[in-house]
PDB file of C-alpha atoms and ligand atoms in Angstrom:
ATOM      1  CA  MET N 342      14.193 -18.664  24.142  1.00 72.00           C
ATOM      2  CA  ALA N 343      15.879 -15.743  22.201  1.00 81.00           C
ATOM      3  CA  THR N 344      14.272 -14.716  18.800  1.00 87.00           C
ATOM      4  CA  THR N 345      16.842 -14.550  16.190  1.00 95.00           C
ATOM      5  CA  THR N 346      17.133 -11.506  13.847  1.00 97.00           C
ATOM      6  CA  HIS N 347      16.383 -13.872  11.000  1.00 97.00           C
ATOM      7  CA  ASP N 348      13.166 -14.827  12.724  1.00 96.00           C
ATOM      8  CA  LEU N 349      12.334 -11.123  13.049  1.00 97.00           C
ATOM      9  CA  PHE N 350      13.049 -10.697   9.289  1.00 97.00           C
ATOM     10  CA  VAL N 351      10.675 -13.579   8.344  1.00 97.00           C
ATOM     11  CA  THR N 352       8.034 -12.329  10.600  1.00 96.00           C
ATOM     12  CA  GLY N 353       8.363  -8.828   8.937  1.00 97.00           C
ATOM     13  CA  LEU N 354       7.991 -10.403   5.615  1.00 97.00           C
ATOM     14  CA  LYS N 355       4.797 -12.031   6.520  1.00 96.00           C
ATOM     15  CA  ASN N 356       3.526  -8.796   7.911  1.00 96.00           C
ATOM     16  CA  ALA N 357       4.351  -7.063   4.788  1.00 97.00           C
ATOM     17  CA  HIS N 358       2.505  -9.660   2.766  1.00 97.00           C
ATOM     18  CA  ALA N 359      -0.550  -9.024   4.870  1.00 96.00           C
ATOM     19  CA  MET N 360       0.142  -5.158   4.551  1.00 96.00           C
ATOM     20  CA  GLU N 361       0.099  -5.559   0.833  1.00 97.00           C
ATOM     21  CA  ASN N 362      -3.167  -7.684   0.594  1.00 96.00           C
ATOM     22  CA  GLN N 363      -4.626  -4.906   2.873  1.00 96.00           C
ATOM     23  CA  ALA N 364      -3.354  -2.227   0.532  1.00 97.00           C
ATOM     24  CA  LEU N 365      -5.341  -3.976  -2.444  1.00 96.00           C
ATOM     25  CA  SER N 366      -8.530  -4.211  -0.513  1.00 95.00           C
ATOM     26  CA  ILE N 367      -8.130  -0.411   0.487  1.00 94.00           C
ATOM     27  CA  MET N 368      -7.599   0.766  -3.115  1.00 96.00           C
ATOM     28  CA  LYS N 369      -9.995  -1.608  -4.965  1.00 94.00           C
ATOM     29  CA  PRO N 370     -13.189  -0.027  -3.615  1.00 93.00           C
ATOM     30  CA  GLN N 371     -12.022   3.479  -4.340  1.00 94.00           C
ATOM     31  CA  THR N 372     -11.268   2.928  -7.990  1.00 93.00           C
ATOM     32  CA  SER N 373     -14.880   2.629  -8.711  1.00 87.00           C
ATOM     33  CA  ARG N 374     -16.176   5.612  -6.907  1.00 74.00           C
ATOM     34  CA  ILE N 375     -14.001   8.440  -8.316  1.00 88.00           C
ATOM     35  CA  GLU N 376     -15.305   9.122 -11.764  1.00 87.00           C
ATOM     36  CA  ASN N 377     -14.656  12.727 -11.188  1.00 92.00           C
ATOM     37  CA  TYR N 378     -11.037  12.268 -10.478  1.00 96.00           C
ATOM     38  CA  PRO N 379      -9.604  10.378 -13.331  1.00 96.00           C
ATOM     39  CA  ASP N 380      -5.973  11.069 -12.377  1.00 96.00           C
ATOM     40  CA  VAL N 381      -6.364   9.601  -8.955  1.00 97.00           C
ATOM     41  CA  GLN N 382      -8.300   6.569 -10.497  1.00 96.00           C
ATOM     42  CA  ALA N 383      -5.555   6.004 -13.030  1.00 97.00           C
ATOM     43  CA  ARG N 384      -2.818   6.234 -10.276  1.00 98.00           C
ATOM     44  CA  LEU N 385      -4.576   3.947  -7.908  1.00 97.00           C
ATOM     45  CA  LYS N 386      -5.030   1.281 -10.629  1.00 97.00           C
ATOM     46  CA  LYS N 387      -1.374   1.633 -11.463  1.00 98.00           C
ATOM     47  CA  HIS N 388      -0.458   1.116  -7.886  1.00 98.00           C
ATOM     48  CA  MET N 389      -2.740  -1.809  -7.572  1.00 98.00           C
ATOM     49  CA  ALA N 390      -0.728  -3.431 -10.517  1.00 98.00           C
ATOM     50  CA  GLU N 391       2.442  -2.564  -8.856  1.00 98.00           C
ATOM     51  CA  THR N 392       1.039  -3.998  -5.536  1.00 98.00           C
ATOM     52  CA  GLU N 393       0.185  -7.402  -7.192  1.00 98.00           C
ATOM     53  CA  VAL N 394       3.907  -7.616  -8.193  1.00 98.00           C
ATOM     54  CA  GLN N 395       5.151  -6.542  -4.687  1.00 98.00           C
ATOM     55  CA  ILE N 396       3.114  -9.378  -3.274  1.00 97.00           C
ATOM     56  CA  GLN N 397       4.917 -11.857  -5.712  1.00 97.00           C
ATOM     57  CA  ARG N 398       8.437 -10.504  -4.833  1.00 98.00           C
ATOM     58  CA  LEU N 399       7.524 -10.965  -0.997  1.00 97.00           C
ATOM     59  CA  GLU N 400       6.468 -14.501  -1.908  1.00 96.00           C
ATOM     60  CA  ARG N 401       9.632 -15.299  -3.814  1.00 96.00           C
ATOM     61  CA  ILE N 402      11.625 -14.212  -0.801  1.00 97.00           C
ATOM     62  CA  LEU N 403       9.616 -16.173   1.530  1.00 96.00           C
ATOM     63  CA  ALA N 404       9.769 -19.172  -0.708  1.00 95.00           C
ATOM     64  CA  ARG N 405      13.674 -18.947  -0.808  1.00 94.00           C
ATOM     65  CA  LEU N 406      13.613 -18.895   2.965  1.00 94.00           C
ATOM     66  CA  ASP N 407      11.618 -22.126   2.973  1.00 82.00           C
ATOM     67  CA  GLU N 408       8.545 -20.443   4.495  1.00 76.00           C
ATOM     68  CA  ASP N 409       5.342 -22.204   3.583  1.00 65.00           C
ATOM     69  CA  ARG N 410       3.043 -20.000   1.538  1.00 63.00           C
ATOM     70  CA  SER N 411      -0.011 -21.414   3.230  1.00 61.00           C
ATOM     71  CA  SER N 412       1.062 -20.031   6.549  1.00 63.00           C
ATOM     72  CA  LEU N 413       0.475 -16.473   5.251  1.00 61.00           C
ATOM     73  CA  LYS N 414      -3.269 -16.609   5.180  1.00 58.00           C
ATOM     74  CA  ASP N 415      -3.453 -17.263   8.832  1.00 46.00           C
ATOM     75  CA  LEU N 416      -1.806 -14.128   9.608  1.00 54.00           C
ATOM     76  CA  ALA N 417      -3.677 -11.461  11.471  1.00 50.00           C
ATOM     77  CA  LEU N 418      -3.898  -8.266   9.634  1.00 52.00           C
ATOM     78  CA  SER N 419      -2.292  -6.040  12.218  1.00 47.00           C
ATOM     79  CA  VAL N 420      -2.465  -3.039   9.816  1.00 51.00           C
ATOM     80  CA  ALA N 421      -6.234  -3.310   9.360  1.00 52.00           C
ATOM     81  CA  GLY N 422      -7.013  -1.822  12.847  1.00 48.00           C
ATOM     82  CA  ALA N 423      -4.849   1.277  12.253  1.00 49.00           C
ATOM     83  CA  PHE N 424      -6.599   1.945   9.158  1.00 58.00           C
ATOM     84  CA  ALA N 425     -10.125   0.538   9.704  1.00 50.00           C
ATOM     85  CA  ALA N 426     -11.738   3.603   8.064  1.00 48.00           C
ATOM     86  CA  VAL N 427      -9.723   3.553   5.050  1.00 54.00           C
ATOM     87  CA  GLY N 428     -11.598   2.805   1.773  1.00 49.00           C
ATOM     88  CA  HIS N 429     -14.992   2.140   3.589  1.00 49.00           C
ATOM     89  CA  ALA N 430     -15.963   5.770   4.187  1.00 46.00           C
ATOM     90  CA  VAL N 431     -19.001   6.913   2.337  1.00 58.00           C
ATOM     91  CA  ALA N 432     -19.023  10.557   3.604  1.00 70.00           C
ATOM     92  CA  ALA N 433     -19.635  13.285   1.201  1.00 76.00           C
ATOM     93  CA  ASP N 434     -15.955  14.207   1.435  1.00 85.00           C
ATOM     94  CA  GLU N 435     -14.838  10.695   0.806  1.00 89.00           C
ATOM     95  CA  ILE N 436     -12.297  11.622  -1.712  1.00 94.00           C
ATOM     96  CA  LEU N 437     -10.563  14.015   0.698  1.00 95.00           C
ATOM     97  CA  LYS N 438     -10.534  11.312   3.568  1.00 94.00           C
ATOM     98  CA  ASN N 439      -9.344   8.613   1.250  1.00 95.00           C
ATOM     99  CA  SER N 440      -6.457  10.886  -0.196  1.00 96.00           C
ATOM    100  CA  MET N 441      -5.356  11.492   3.491  1.00 96.00           C
ATOM    101  CA  ALA N 442      -5.624   7.891   4.445  1.00 96.00           C
ATOM    102  CA  ASN N 443      -3.806   6.642   1.299  1.00 97.00           C
ATOM    103  CA  PHE N 444      -0.972   8.980   2.023  1.00 98.00           C
ATOM    104  CA  ALA N 445      -0.677   7.636   5.686  1.00 97.00           C
ATOM    105  CA  PHE N 446      -0.839   4.088   4.330  1.00 97.00           C
ATOM    106  CA  GLU N 447       1.833   4.599   1.734  1.00 98.00           C
ATOM    107  CA  ASN N 448       4.039   6.053   4.410  1.00 98.00           C
ATOM    108  CA  PHE N 449       3.417   3.167   6.694  1.00 98.00           C
ATOM    109  CA  GLU N 450       4.619   0.933   3.790  1.00 98.00           C
ATOM    110  CA  ILE N 451       7.629   3.019   3.454  1.00 98.00           C
ATOM    111  CA  ALA N 452       8.513   2.500   7.165  1.00 98.00           C
ATOM    112  CA  ALA N 453       7.770  -1.313   6.752  1.00 98.00           C
ATOM    113  CA  TYR N 454      10.222  -1.678   4.044  1.00 98.00           C
ATOM    114  CA  LYS N 455      12.848   0.398   5.679  1.00 98.00           C
ATOM    115  CA  SER N 456      12.582  -1.930   8.669  1.00 98.00           C
ATOM    116  CA  LEU N 457      12.622  -5.011   6.446  1.00 98.00           C
ATOM    117  CA  LEU N 458      15.725  -3.731   4.725  1.00 98.00           C
ATOM    118  CA  ALA N 459      17.508  -3.096   7.954  1.00 98.00           C
ATOM    119  CA  LEU N 460      16.579  -6.679   9.270  1.00 98.00           C
ATOM    120  CA  ALA N 461      17.633  -8.240   5.924  1.00 98.00           C
ATOM    121  CA  GLY N 462      21.128  -6.769   6.160  1.00 97.00           C
ATOM    122  CA  ALA N 463      21.408  -7.457  10.001  1.00 98.00           C
ATOM    123  CA  SER N 464      20.318 -11.226   9.409  1.00 97.00           C
ATOM    124  CA  GLY N 465      22.605 -11.812   6.251  1.00 97.00           C
ATOM    125  CA  ASN N 466      19.638 -12.080   3.909  1.00 97.00           C
ATOM    126  CA  ASP N 467      21.355  -9.738   1.328  1.00 97.00           C
ATOM    127  CA  ASP N 468      19.656 -11.675  -1.613  1.00 97.00           C
ATOM    128  CA  ALA N 469      16.296 -10.124  -0.512  1.00 98.00           C
ATOM    129  CA  VAL N 470      17.661  -6.579  -0.581  1.00 98.00           C
ATOM    130  CA  ALA N 471      17.077  -5.742  -4.315  1.00 98.00           C
ATOM    131  CA  ASP N 472      13.327  -6.900  -4.312  1.00 98.00           C
ATOM    132  CA  LEU N 473      12.541  -5.005  -0.995  1.00 98.00           C
ATOM    133  CA  GLU N 474      14.159  -1.934  -2.516  1.00 98.00           C
ATOM    134  CA  LEU N 475      11.959  -2.236  -5.529  1.00 98.00           C
ATOM    135  CA  ASN N 476       8.805  -2.435  -3.375  1.00 98.00           C
ATOM    136  CA  LEU N 477      10.211   0.499  -1.154  1.00 98.00           C
ATOM    137  CA  ASN N 478      10.862   2.701  -4.227  1.00 98.00           C
ATOM    138  CA  GLU N 479       7.176   2.141  -5.560  1.00 98.00           C
ATOM    139  CA  GLU N 480       5.768   3.209  -2.215  1.00 98.00           C
ATOM    140  CA  ILE N 481       7.921   6.393  -2.258  1.00 98.00           C
ATOM    141  CA  ASP N 482       6.788   7.143  -5.661  1.00 98.00           C
ATOM    142  CA  MET N 483       3.142   6.622  -4.661  1.00 98.00           C
ATOM    143  CA  ALA N 484       3.510   8.668  -1.484  1.00 98.00           C
ATOM    144  CA  GLU N 485       5.075  11.519  -3.522  1.00 98.00           C
ATOM    145  CA  TRP N 486       2.391  11.399  -6.124  1.00 98.00           C
ATOM    146  CA  LEU N 487      -0.344  11.583  -3.365  1.00 98.00           C
ATOM    147  CA  ASP N 488       1.754  14.399  -1.524  1.00 98.00           C
ATOM    148  CA  GLN N 489       1.707  16.476  -4.934  1.00 98.00           C
ATOM    149  CA  ASN N 490      -1.945  15.851  -5.461  1.00 98.00           C
ATOM    150  CA  ILE N 491      -3.655  16.644  -2.198  1.00 97.00           C
ATOM    151  CA  GLU N 492      -3.974  20.277  -2.960  1.00 98.00           C
ATOM    152  CA  GLY N 493      -5.492  19.769  -6.347  1.00 97.00           C
ATOM    153  CA  VAL N 494      -7.860  17.045  -5.308  1.00 97.00           C
ATOM    154  CA  THR N 495      -9.149  19.248  -2.530  1.00 97.00           C
ATOM    155  CA  LEU N 496      -9.641  22.361  -4.821  1.00 97.00           C
ATOM    156  CA  LYS N 497     -11.378  20.127  -7.514  1.00 96.00           C
ATOM    157  CA  PHE N 498     -13.605  18.845  -4.742  1.00 95.00           C
ATOM    158  CA  ALA N 499     -14.509  22.330  -3.497  1.00 95.00           C
ATOM    159  CA  SER N 500     -15.287  23.544  -7.051  1.00 95.00           C
ATOM    160  CA  LEU N 501     -17.460  20.529  -7.676  1.00 93.00           C
ATOM    161  CA  LYS N 502     -19.246  21.165  -4.450  1.00 93.00           C
ATOM    162  CA  GLU N 503     -19.781  24.855  -5.398  1.00 94.00           C
ATOM    163  CA  ALA N 504     -21.159  23.665  -8.770  1.00 92.00           C
ATOM    164  CA  GLY N 505     -23.653  21.378  -6.792  1.00 86.00           C
ATOM    165  CA  GLU N 506     -22.085  18.125  -7.971  1.00 72.00           C
ATOM    166  CA  THR N 507     -21.797  15.092  -5.750  1.00 59.00           C
ATOM    167  CA  ALA N 508     -18.277  13.987  -4.672  1.00 49.00           C
ATOM    168  CA  LYS N 509     -18.742  10.671  -6.335  1.00 54.00           C
ATOM    169  CA  LYS N 510     -19.712  11.537  -9.945  1.00 49.00           C
TER     170      LYS N 510
HETATM  171 MG1   MG M1599       2.758  -1.831  -1.253  1.00 83.82          MG
HETATM  172 FE1   FE M1600       1.735   1.098  -1.678  1.00 83.82          FE
END
């Protein structure tokens, strides 16, 4: 039996919902271990708040499509495998590894929303486009912020190391 583009869109929305919950579980532990990097901490907290709203937008779209919210929790976290190390590293250079992994994750999210927007258009679900674009733009902003801060965070880490401080505090 053929799979319709509409079905692909619904599956993509459910995958995005799982992705956003994964995003929260990746960011949350990081916010308590980076006292030396208040800018990163503040940006992560801001993006966690944005992510909560992103999840609500996805749930609104799914509700309009008559997709049962309870089916979401059974979905496998396909993203988890690709980013297994994200947020769990306790290495001395944790801040650097997390900065790189966060950048990778945000770009994964950008690709996911571009794919969803293509499917929304192709399946006639134009009423979902505005919300998906809001999510996409927040991921682009976060990816750009991370992009602009990788060098600064790295040099701060290096100077703390030279001063003999730990990476965490
Ligand atoms: Mg997101
Ligand atoms: Fe994000």
